[in-house]
mmCIF file of C-alpha atoms and ligand atoms in Angstrom:
data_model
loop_
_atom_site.group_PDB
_atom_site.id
_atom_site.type_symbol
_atom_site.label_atom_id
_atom_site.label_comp_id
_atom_site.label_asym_id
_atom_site.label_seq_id
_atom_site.Cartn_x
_atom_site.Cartn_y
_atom_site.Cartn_z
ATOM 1 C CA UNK W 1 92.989 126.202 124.259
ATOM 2 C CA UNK W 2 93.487 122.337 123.036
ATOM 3 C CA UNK W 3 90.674 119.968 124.196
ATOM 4 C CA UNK W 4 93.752 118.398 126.197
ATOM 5 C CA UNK W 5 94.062 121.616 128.421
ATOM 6 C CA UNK W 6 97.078 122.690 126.713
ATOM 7 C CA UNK W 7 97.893 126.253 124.780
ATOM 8 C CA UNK W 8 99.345 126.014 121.057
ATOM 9 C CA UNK W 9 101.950 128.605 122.120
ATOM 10 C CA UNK W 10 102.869 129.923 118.107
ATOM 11 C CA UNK W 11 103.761 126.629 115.392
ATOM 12 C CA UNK W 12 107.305 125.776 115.181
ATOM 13 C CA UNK W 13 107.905 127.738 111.956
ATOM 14 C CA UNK W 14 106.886 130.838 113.484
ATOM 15 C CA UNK W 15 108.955 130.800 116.635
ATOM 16 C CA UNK W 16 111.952 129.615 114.383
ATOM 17 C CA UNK W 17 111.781 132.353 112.090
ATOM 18 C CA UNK W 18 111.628 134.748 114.943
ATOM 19 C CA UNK W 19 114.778 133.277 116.903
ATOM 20 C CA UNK W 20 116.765 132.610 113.862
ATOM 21 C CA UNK W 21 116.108 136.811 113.213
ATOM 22 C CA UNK W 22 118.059 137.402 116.746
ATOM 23 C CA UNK W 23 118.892 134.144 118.449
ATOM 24 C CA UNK W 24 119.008 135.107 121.955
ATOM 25 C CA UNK W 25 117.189 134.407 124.630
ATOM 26 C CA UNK W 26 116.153 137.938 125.202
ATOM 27 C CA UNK W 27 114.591 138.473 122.013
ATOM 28 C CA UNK W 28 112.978 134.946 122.405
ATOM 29 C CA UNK W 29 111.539 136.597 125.407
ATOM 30 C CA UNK W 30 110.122 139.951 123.711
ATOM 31 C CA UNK W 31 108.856 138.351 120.706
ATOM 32 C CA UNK W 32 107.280 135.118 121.731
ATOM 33 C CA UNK W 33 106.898 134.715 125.735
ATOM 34 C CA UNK W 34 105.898 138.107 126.428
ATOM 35 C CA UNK W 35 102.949 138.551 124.034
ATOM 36 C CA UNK W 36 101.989 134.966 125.481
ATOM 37 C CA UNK W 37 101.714 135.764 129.316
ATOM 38 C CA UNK W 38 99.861 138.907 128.401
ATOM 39 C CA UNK W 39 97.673 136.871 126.115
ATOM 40 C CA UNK W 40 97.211 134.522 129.152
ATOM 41 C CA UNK W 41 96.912 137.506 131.907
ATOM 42 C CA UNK W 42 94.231 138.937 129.749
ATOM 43 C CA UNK W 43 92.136 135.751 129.303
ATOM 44 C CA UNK W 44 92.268 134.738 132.856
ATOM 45 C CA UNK W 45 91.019 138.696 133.633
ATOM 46 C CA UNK W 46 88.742 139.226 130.944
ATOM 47 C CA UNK W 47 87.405 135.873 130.172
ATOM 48 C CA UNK W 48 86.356 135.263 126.337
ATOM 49 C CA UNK W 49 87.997 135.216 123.428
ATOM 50 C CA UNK W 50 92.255 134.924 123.120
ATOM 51 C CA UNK W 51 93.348 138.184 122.106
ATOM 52 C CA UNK W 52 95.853 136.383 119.887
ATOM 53 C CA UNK W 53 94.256 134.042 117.073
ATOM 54 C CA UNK W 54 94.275 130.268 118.297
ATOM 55 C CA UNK W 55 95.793 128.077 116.206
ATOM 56 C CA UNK W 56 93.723 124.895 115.399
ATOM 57 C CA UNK W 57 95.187 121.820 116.313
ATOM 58 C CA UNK W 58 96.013 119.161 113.563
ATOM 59 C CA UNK W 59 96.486 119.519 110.001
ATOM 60 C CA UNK W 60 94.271 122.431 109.577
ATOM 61 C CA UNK W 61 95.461 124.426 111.909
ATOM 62 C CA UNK W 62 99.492 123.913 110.421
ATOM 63 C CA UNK W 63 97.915 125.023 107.123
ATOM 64 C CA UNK W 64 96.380 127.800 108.115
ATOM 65 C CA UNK W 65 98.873 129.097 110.111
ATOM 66 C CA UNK W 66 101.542 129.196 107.170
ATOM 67 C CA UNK W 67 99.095 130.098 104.695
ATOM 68 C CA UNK W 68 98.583 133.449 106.326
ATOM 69 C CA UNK W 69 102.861 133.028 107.274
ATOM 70 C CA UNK W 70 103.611 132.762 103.882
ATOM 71 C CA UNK W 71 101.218 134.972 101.907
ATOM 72 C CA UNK W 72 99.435 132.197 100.399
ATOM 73 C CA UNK W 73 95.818 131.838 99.349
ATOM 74 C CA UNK W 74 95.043 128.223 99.459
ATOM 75 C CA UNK W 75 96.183 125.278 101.634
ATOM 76 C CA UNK W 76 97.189 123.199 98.397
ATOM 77 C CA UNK W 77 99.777 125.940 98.077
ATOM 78 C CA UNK W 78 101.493 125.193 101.406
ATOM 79 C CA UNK W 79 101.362 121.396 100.405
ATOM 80 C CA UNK W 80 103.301 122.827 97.312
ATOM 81 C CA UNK W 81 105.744 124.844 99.381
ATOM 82 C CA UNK W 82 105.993 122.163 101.945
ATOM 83 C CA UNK W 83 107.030 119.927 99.569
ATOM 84 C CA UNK W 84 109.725 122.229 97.745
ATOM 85 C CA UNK W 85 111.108 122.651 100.759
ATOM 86 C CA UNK W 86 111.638 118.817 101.820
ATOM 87 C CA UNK W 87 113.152 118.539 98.411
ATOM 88 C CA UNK W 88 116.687 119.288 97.269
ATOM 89 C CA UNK W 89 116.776 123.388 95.875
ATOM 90 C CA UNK W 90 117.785 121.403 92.275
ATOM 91 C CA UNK W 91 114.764 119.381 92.313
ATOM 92 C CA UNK W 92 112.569 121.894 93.901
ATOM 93 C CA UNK W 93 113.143 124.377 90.876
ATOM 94 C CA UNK W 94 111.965 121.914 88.114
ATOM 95 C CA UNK W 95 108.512 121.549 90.371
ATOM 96 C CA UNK W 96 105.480 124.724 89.713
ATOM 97 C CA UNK W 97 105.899 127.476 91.582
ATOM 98 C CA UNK W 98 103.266 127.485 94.670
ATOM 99 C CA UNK W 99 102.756 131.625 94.092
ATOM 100 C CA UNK W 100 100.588 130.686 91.521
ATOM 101 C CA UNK W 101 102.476 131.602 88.670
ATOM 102 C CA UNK W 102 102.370 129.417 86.360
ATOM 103 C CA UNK W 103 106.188 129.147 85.721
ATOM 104 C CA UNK W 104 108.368 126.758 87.804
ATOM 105 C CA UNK W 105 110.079 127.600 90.543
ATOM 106 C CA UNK W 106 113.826 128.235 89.429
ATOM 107 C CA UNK W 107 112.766 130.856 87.070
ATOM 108 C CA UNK W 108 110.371 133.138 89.714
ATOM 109 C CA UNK W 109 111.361 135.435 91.987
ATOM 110 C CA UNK W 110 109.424 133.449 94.999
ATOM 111 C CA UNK W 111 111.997 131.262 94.746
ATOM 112 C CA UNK W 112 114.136 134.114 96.970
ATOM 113 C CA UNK W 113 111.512 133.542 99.517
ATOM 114 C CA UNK W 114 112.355 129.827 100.055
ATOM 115 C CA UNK W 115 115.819 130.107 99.903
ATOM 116 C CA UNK W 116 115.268 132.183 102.719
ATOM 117 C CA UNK W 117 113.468 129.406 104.693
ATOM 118 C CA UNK W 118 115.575 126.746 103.735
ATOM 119 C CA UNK W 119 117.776 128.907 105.962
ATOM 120 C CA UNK W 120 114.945 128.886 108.649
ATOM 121 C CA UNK W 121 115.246 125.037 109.327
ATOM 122 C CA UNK W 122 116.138 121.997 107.615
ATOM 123 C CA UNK W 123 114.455 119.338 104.859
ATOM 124 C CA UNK W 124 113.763 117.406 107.327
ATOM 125 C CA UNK W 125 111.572 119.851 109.597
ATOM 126 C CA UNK W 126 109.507 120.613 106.839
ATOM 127 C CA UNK W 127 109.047 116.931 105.154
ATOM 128 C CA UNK W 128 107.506 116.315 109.156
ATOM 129 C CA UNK W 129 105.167 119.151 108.767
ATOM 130 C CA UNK W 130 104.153 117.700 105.090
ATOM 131 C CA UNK W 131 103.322 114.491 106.348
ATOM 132 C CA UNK W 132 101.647 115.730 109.021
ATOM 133 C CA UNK W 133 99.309 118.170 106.740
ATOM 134 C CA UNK W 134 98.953 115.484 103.688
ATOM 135 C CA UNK W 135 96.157 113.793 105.423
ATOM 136 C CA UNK W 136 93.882 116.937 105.017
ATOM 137 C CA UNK W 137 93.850 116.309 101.645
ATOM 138 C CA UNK W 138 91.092 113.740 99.482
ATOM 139 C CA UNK W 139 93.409 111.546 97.533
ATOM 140 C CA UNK W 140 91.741 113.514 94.169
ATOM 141 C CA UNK W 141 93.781 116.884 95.049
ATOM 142 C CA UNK W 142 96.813 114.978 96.494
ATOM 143 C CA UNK W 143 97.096 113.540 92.790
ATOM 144 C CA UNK W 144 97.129 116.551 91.520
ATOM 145 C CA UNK W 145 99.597 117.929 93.784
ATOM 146 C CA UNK W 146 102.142 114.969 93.244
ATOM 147 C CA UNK W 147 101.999 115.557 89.809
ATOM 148 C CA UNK W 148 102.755 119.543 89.896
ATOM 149 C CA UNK W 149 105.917 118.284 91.531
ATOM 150 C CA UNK W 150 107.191 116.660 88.452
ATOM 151 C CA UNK W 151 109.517 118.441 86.057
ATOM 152 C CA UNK W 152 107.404 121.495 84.723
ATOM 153 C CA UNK W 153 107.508 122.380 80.846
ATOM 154 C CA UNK W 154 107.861 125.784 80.645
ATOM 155 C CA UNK W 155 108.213 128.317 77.337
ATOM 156 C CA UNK W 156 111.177 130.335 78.164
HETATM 157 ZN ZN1 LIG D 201 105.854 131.920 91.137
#
């Protein structure tokens, strides 16, 4: 529950990957509503704890949301995902791959994994949920990130 009295139902990304699977309104309706009234039904019976985790609000809860989305261990690496994916594919595959693997993008197989959510939703959606995120970080590790984006030297 928000401090405002509202629910976070599931973030954007999640309910977008889901619909884009099987875009109909059933599925919509097993996959996302469904699991939400019963979440609801059970709190209002049972009191406590949301069966289903919360999501924070703000940056912190978009972060951790697609860290655990995306297989990711660190929030810098959904920055660095975030980012690839506002960016043009040809730009995106000179930048380090966020898996952690020390190549850039273009050459690792993660790469499959974005081109699958570039499929998901546009540059656009996802440059909104950088800039909403960016603010989480000090300006020390956004440095750092901004600089990870620039063309990568890599021994082939
Ligand atoms: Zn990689």
């Amino acid at each position: 529950m928000n401090p405002d009295g509202t629910l976070c139902l599931e973030s954007p990304i999640n309910l977008l990957g889901k619909l884009s699977a099987k875009p109909d309104l059933l599925q919509f309706a097993e996959s996302c509503l469904i699991p939400y009234l019963y979440c609801v039904s059970h709190k209002l019976k049972n009191g406590g704890k949301f069966l289903f985790g919360e999501l924070a609000h703000g940056p912190k809860g978009i972060l951790d949301d697609y860290k655990q989305l995306w297989g990711l261990q660190s929030p810098e690496q959904v920055w660095m995902v975030l980012n690839a994916m506002k960016s043009h594919k040809r730009e995106a595959n000179k930048m380090l791959c966020p898996c952690g693997c020390g190549k850039r993008l273009g050459v690792c197989s993660y790469n499959r994994y974005l081109a699958r959510l570039r499929k998901i939703a546009p540059r656009n959606y996802y440059k909104k949920q950088l800039d909403q995120v960016t603010p989480y970080f000090p300006q020390s590790t956004l440095k750092k990130l901004k600089k990870y984006s620039k063309r990568v030297q890599v021994i082939e």
